[in-house]
Amino acid sequence: MQDFVQLFTSYNIPGAFLVNIEITLWSILFSTVLGVILVMMRICPIHSLRFVATAYVEFFKNMPLTIIMVFMVLGVYAQLKLGFSPIFSVNFFWLAIAGLSFYTAAFVCESLRSGLNTVPLGQAEACRALGLNFFQSAFNVILPQTFCGSVAPLGNTFIALLKNSTVAAAASVATETSTLMSEMIERHADLIVPIFLIFACGYIVLIIPIGILTTYLSNKLAVRR
């Protein structure tokens, strides 16, 4: 117990977890918006848009996240100079969020597509019969039912996003958990087991409630047929 007290008094461990939570929440917001756009493109009647969305999803699904993070720093920021705004110069926090959002959006799109499969084809046919256009049908009828059927896979995607936020260290975010854990191990190699338990238990405490909540919502919002 004394080892745990020593580590908590010497390092801002809750602050490191807070950084990861902030990265996760911002990435959830942006990736969800982008994922909805992508799934709309994949079901729209315009072939070119379907092709672009499919290519995006396949590209990011098969791209390692670490490579994306490194590209955001060494490519987007250092070489392409696209990170000229002051918000990108603060510990590369927003660059990490951008990389995570682009990556996770592909999985959000796939999660929404799985929910889309639960919507009966007759729903779209009924919309056309009522004279609704594509966007009216999608936003008023199809997407609400899609989200109800996508709660469980979206929950798994966001749990993975929370764990992937530790890869922000590759984008030079110096105050998140993986960086702090590495620093603690370097300075206190004799306390490696307590250090591991602190961070392992921290993520368990964060992830289990998400799983319980998504399971509850999935059962609550499921369409009974």
Tab-separated table of C-alpha atoms in Angstrom:
chain	number	residue	atom	x	y	z
A	1	MET	CA	0.000	0.000	0.000
A	2	GLN	CA	2.886	2.321	0.763
A	3	ASP	CA	4.159	1.898	-2.802
A	4	PHE	CA	0.807	2.967	-4.225
A	5	VAL	CA	0.675	6.033	-1.969
A	6	GLN	CA	4.201	6.979	-2.996
A	7	LEU	CA	3.350	6.783	-6.698
A	8	PHE	CA	0.116	8.778	-6.366
A	9	THR	CA	1.841	11.498	-4.361
A	10	SER	CA	4.786	11.724	-6.765
A	11	TYR	CA	2.864	11.717	-10.062
A	12	ASN	CA	-0.370	13.239	-11.317
A	13	ILE	CA	-1.957	9.937	-12.329
A	14	PRO	CA	-5.593	11.189	-12.320
A	15	GLY	CA	-4.481	14.077	-14.532
A	16	ALA	CA	-2.988	11.645	-17.047
A	17	PHE	CA	-6.229	9.668	-17.191
A	18	LEU	CA	-8.131	12.941	-17.599
A	19	VAL	CA	-6.072	13.739	-20.702
A	20	ASN	CA	-6.969	10.363	-22.210
A	21	ILE	CA	-10.633	10.881	-21.342
A	22	GLU	CA	-10.596	14.305	-23.016
A	23	ILE	CA	-8.933	12.865	-26.120
A	24	THR	CA	-11.512	10.074	-26.188
A	25	LEU	CA	-14.539	12.347	-25.815
A	26	TRP	CA	-13.420	14.768	-28.538
A	27	SER	CA	-12.558	11.847	-30.817
A	28	ILE	CA	-15.974	10.252	-30.195
A	29	LEU	CA	-17.653	13.498	-31.241
A	30	PHE	CA	-15.673	14.019	-34.438
A	31	SER	CA	-15.522	10.354	-35.464
A	32	THR	CA	-19.273	9.956	-34.973
A	33	VAL	CA	-20.016	12.966	-37.187
A	34	LEU	CA	-17.608	11.716	-39.846
A	35	GLY	CA	-18.894	8.143	-39.499
A	36	VAL	CA	-22.484	9.277	-40.092
A	37	ILE	CA	-21.371	11.165	-43.208
A	38	LEU	CA	-19.522	8.091	-44.451
A	39	VAL	CA	-22.444	5.725	-43.908
A	40	MET	CA	-24.731	8.189	-45.681
A	41	MET	CA	-22.321	8.217	-48.613
A	42	ARG	CA	-22.198	4.421	-48.664
A	43	ILE	CA	-25.955	4.079	-49.000
A	44	CYS	CA	-26.586	7.069	-51.257
A	45	PRO	CA	-27.588	6.490	-54.905
A	46	ILE	CA	-24.499	8.316	-56.278
A	47	HIS	CA	-21.884	5.740	-57.253
A	48	SER	CA	-18.863	8.047	-56.931
A	49	LEU	CA	-19.743	8.918	-53.334
A	50	ARG	CA	-20.208	5.245	-52.466
A	51	PHE	CA	-16.782	4.513	-53.964
A	52	VAL	CA	-15.056	7.308	-52.008
A	53	ALA	CA	-16.649	6.226	-48.716
A	54	THR	CA	-15.777	2.572	-49.290
A	55	ALA	CA	-12.182	3.464	-50.178
A	56	TYR	CA	-11.882	5.622	-47.042
A	57	VAL	CA	-13.204	2.874	-44.767
A	58	GLU	CA	-11.009	0.163	-46.274
A	59	PHE	CA	-7.926	2.387	-46.138
A	60	PHE	CA	-8.228	3.371	-42.480
A	61	LYS	CA	-9.457	-0.060	-41.341
A	62	ASN	CA	-6.249	-1.614	-42.625
A	63	MET	CA	-3.858	1.164	-41.559
A	64	PRO	CA	-2.043	0.807	-38.191
A	65	LEU	CA	-3.031	3.612	-35.839
A	66	THR	CA	0.565	4.303	-34.806
A	67	ILE	CA	1.494	5.062	-38.407
A	68	ILE	CA	-1.405	7.514	-38.643
A	69	MET	CA	-0.295	9.247	-35.457
A	70	VAL	CA	3.305	9.512	-36.623
A	71	PHE	CA	2.121	10.856	-39.970
A	72	MET	CA	0.060	13.535	-38.224
A	73	VAL	CA	3.206	14.840	-36.510
A	74	LEU	CA	5.961	14.214	-39.061
A	75	GLY	CA	3.822	14.590	-42.172
A	76	VAL	CA	0.904	16.922	-41.531
A	77	TYR	CA	2.633	19.147	-38.974
A	78	ALA	CA	6.338	19.045	-39.830
A	79	GLN	CA	6.372	18.575	-43.618
A	80	LEU	CA	3.036	19.752	-44.993
A	81	LYS	CA	2.879	22.622	-42.476
A	82	LEU	CA	-0.874	22.141	-42.107
A	83	GLY	CA	-0.648	22.515	-38.355
A	84	PHE	CA	0.127	26.222	-38.507
A	85	SER	CA	-2.728	27.127	-36.170
A	86	PRO	CA	-1.708	27.786	-32.533
A	87	ILE	CA	-4.136	25.100	-31.305
A	88	PHE	CA	-1.924	22.427	-32.875
A	89	SER	CA	1.234	23.642	-31.174
A	90	VAL	CA	0.031	22.887	-27.626
A	91	ASN	CA	1.457	19.456	-26.944
A	92	PHE	CA	-0.004	18.178	-30.247
A	93	PHE	CA	-3.229	17.432	-28.384
A	94	TRP	CA	-5.496	18.249	-31.327
A	95	LEU	CA	-3.285	16.449	-33.821
A	96	ALA	CA	-3.779	13.281	-31.768
A	97	ILE	CA	-7.535	13.853	-31.744
A	98	ALA	CA	-7.539	14.385	-35.524
A	99	GLY	CA	-5.627	11.150	-36.120
A	100	LEU	CA	-7.868	9.155	-33.781
A	101	SER	CA	-11.011	10.655	-35.307
A	102	PHE	CA	-10.029	9.841	-38.894
A	103	TYR	CA	-9.108	6.302	-37.872
A	104	THR	CA	-12.143	5.597	-35.668
A	105	ALA	CA	-14.623	7.077	-38.165
A	106	ALA	CA	-14.076	4.043	-40.402
A	107	PHE	CA	-15.133	1.712	-37.581
A	108	VAL	CA	-18.050	3.950	-36.614
A	109	CYS	CA	-19.224	3.718	-40.224
A	110	GLU	CA	-19.022	-0.074	-40.132
A	111	SER	CA	-20.855	-0.170	-36.796
A	112	LEU	CA	-23.631	1.963	-38.232
A	113	ARG	CA	-23.823	-0.264	-41.294
A	114	SER	CA	-24.389	-3.242	-39.011
A	115	GLY	CA	-27.284	-1.330	-37.435
A	116	LEU	CA	-28.532	-0.386	-40.882
A	117	ASN	CA	-28.944	-4.067	-41.674
A	118	THR	CA	-31.546	-4.296	-38.901
A	119	VAL	CA	-33.787	-1.743	-40.641
A	120	PRO	CA	-36.330	-3.534	-42.860
A	121	LEU	CA	-36.067	-2.746	-46.569
A	122	GLY	CA	-39.730	-1.841	-46.539
A	123	GLN	CA	-38.930	1.277	-44.508
A	124	ALA	CA	-37.055	2.841	-47.428
A	125	GLU	CA	-39.727	1.741	-49.876
A	126	ALA	CA	-42.405	3.326	-47.696
A	127	CYS	CA	-40.425	6.574	-47.624
A	128	ARG	CA	-40.222	6.644	-51.405
A	129	ALA	CA	-43.939	5.918	-51.627
A	130	LEU	CA	-44.600	8.939	-49.408
A	131	GLY	CA	-42.509	11.146	-51.691
A	132	LEU	CA	-39.589	11.657	-49.293
A	133	ASN	CA	-36.191	12.312	-50.865
A	134	PHE	CA	-33.000	10.509	-49.851
A	135	PHE	CA	-31.977	12.921	-47.073
A	136	GLN	CA	-35.469	13.117	-45.605
A	137	SER	CA	-35.726	9.335	-45.580
A	138	ALA	CA	-32.265	8.905	-44.075
A	139	PHE	CA	-32.465	11.475	-41.292
A	140	ASN	CA	-36.109	11.054	-40.330
A	141	VAL	CA	-36.614	7.304	-40.724
A	142	ILE	CA	-33.497	5.252	-41.436
A	143	LEU	CA	-30.787	6.765	-39.205
A	144	PRO	CA	-32.822	6.825	-35.961
A	145	GLN	CA	-33.497	3.104	-36.328
A	146	THR	CA	-29.896	2.529	-37.380
A	147	PHE	CA	-28.562	4.066	-34.166
A	148	CYS	CA	-30.907	1.892	-32.101
A	149	GLY	CA	-29.483	-1.196	-33.780
A	150	SER	CA	-25.875	0.013	-33.549
A	151	VAL	CA	-25.585	0.664	-29.816
A	152	ALA	CA	-23.604	-2.496	-29.010
A	153	PRO	CA	-21.082	-2.268	-31.880
A	154	LEU	CA	-20.695	1.475	-31.315
A	155	GLY	CA	-20.013	0.792	-27.644
A	156	ASN	CA	-17.281	-1.672	-28.597
A	157	THR	CA	-15.837	0.868	-31.030
A	158	PHE	CA	-15.713	3.582	-28.376
A	159	ILE	CA	-14.165	1.202	-25.848
A	160	ALA	CA	-11.466	0.466	-28.408
A	161	LEU	CA	-11.092	4.216	-28.937
A	162	LEU	CA	-10.507	4.770	-25.225
A	163	LYS	CA	-7.761	2.150	-25.246
A	164	ASN	CA	-6.342	3.512	-28.503
A	165	SER	CA	-6.028	6.952	-26.909
A	166	THR	CA	-2.821	5.670	-25.311
A	167	VAL	CA	-1.270	5.735	-28.789
A	168	ALA	CA	-1.424	9.537	-28.491
A	169	ALA	CA	2.138	9.191	-27.174
A	170	ALA	CA	3.151	8.632	-30.809
A	171	ALA	CA	1.735	12.100	-31.541
A	172	SER	CA	3.920	13.631	-28.814
A	173	VAL	CA	1.117	14.125	-26.283
A	174	ALA	CA	3.358	14.058	-23.231
A	175	THR	CA	0.812	14.069	-20.399
A	176	GLU	CA	-1.281	10.981	-21.134
A	177	THR	CA	-1.180	7.604	-19.425
A	178	SER	CA	1.205	5.618	-21.617
A	179	THR	CA	3.854	8.355	-21.482
A	180	LEU	CA	3.483	8.755	-17.725
A	181	MET	CA	3.616	4.995	-17.192
A	182	SER	CA	6.832	4.779	-19.212
A	183	GLU	CA	8.356	7.603	-17.176
A	184	MET	CA	7.334	5.976	-13.896
A	185	ILE	CA	8.852	2.639	-14.888
A	186	GLU	CA	12.103	4.301	-15.909
A	187	ARG	CA	12.412	6.033	-12.543
A	188	HIS	CA	10.968	3.291	-10.339
A	189	ALA	CA	11.858	-0.020	-11.971
A	190	ASP	CA	11.498	-1.719	-8.605
A	191	LEU	CA	7.803	-0.748	-8.504
A	192	ILE	CA	6.847	-2.064	-11.941
A	193	VAL	CA	4.060	-4.323	-10.593
A	194	PRO	CA	2.265	-1.544	-8.629
A	195	ILE	CA	2.649	0.781	-11.621
A	196	PHE	CA	1.100	-1.791	-13.946
A	197	LEU	CA	-1.756	-2.470	-11.528
A	198	ILE	CA	-2.541	1.248	-11.183
A	199	PHE	CA	-2.968	1.782	-14.910
A	200	ALA	CA	-4.631	-1.582	-15.549
A	201	CYS	CA	-7.210	-0.988	-12.813
A	202	GLY	CA	-7.704	2.585	-14.013
A	203	TYR	CA	-8.722	1.449	-17.492
A	204	ILE	CA	-10.884	-1.345	-16.090
A	205	VAL	CA	-12.755	1.239	-13.999
A	206	LEU	CA	-13.292	3.357	-17.118
A	207	ILE	CA	-14.208	0.578	-19.549
A	208	ILE	CA	-16.549	-1.666	-17.539
A	209	PRO	CA	-19.230	1.049	-17.019
A	210	ILE	CA	-19.196	1.762	-20.764
A	211	GLY	CA	-19.809	-1.919	-21.488
A	212	ILE	CA	-22.616	-2.107	-18.930
A	213	LEU	CA	-24.236	1.068	-20.289
A	214	THR	CA	-24.089	-0.005	-23.933
A	215	THR	CA	-25.481	-3.450	-23.077
A	216	TYR	CA	-28.372	-1.843	-21.203
A	217	LEU	CA	-29.106	0.638	-23.997
A	218	SER	CA	-28.846	-2.088	-26.630
A	219	ASN	CA	-31.487	-4.156	-24.853
A	220	LYS	CA	-33.605	-1.110	-24.065
A	221	LEU	CA	-33.610	0.313	-27.606
A	222	ALA	CA	-33.800	-2.988	-29.472
A	223	VAL	CA	-36.699	-3.186	-31.903
A	224	ARG	CA	-38.865	-6.171	-31.037
A	225	ARG	CA	-40.075	-8.005	-34.131
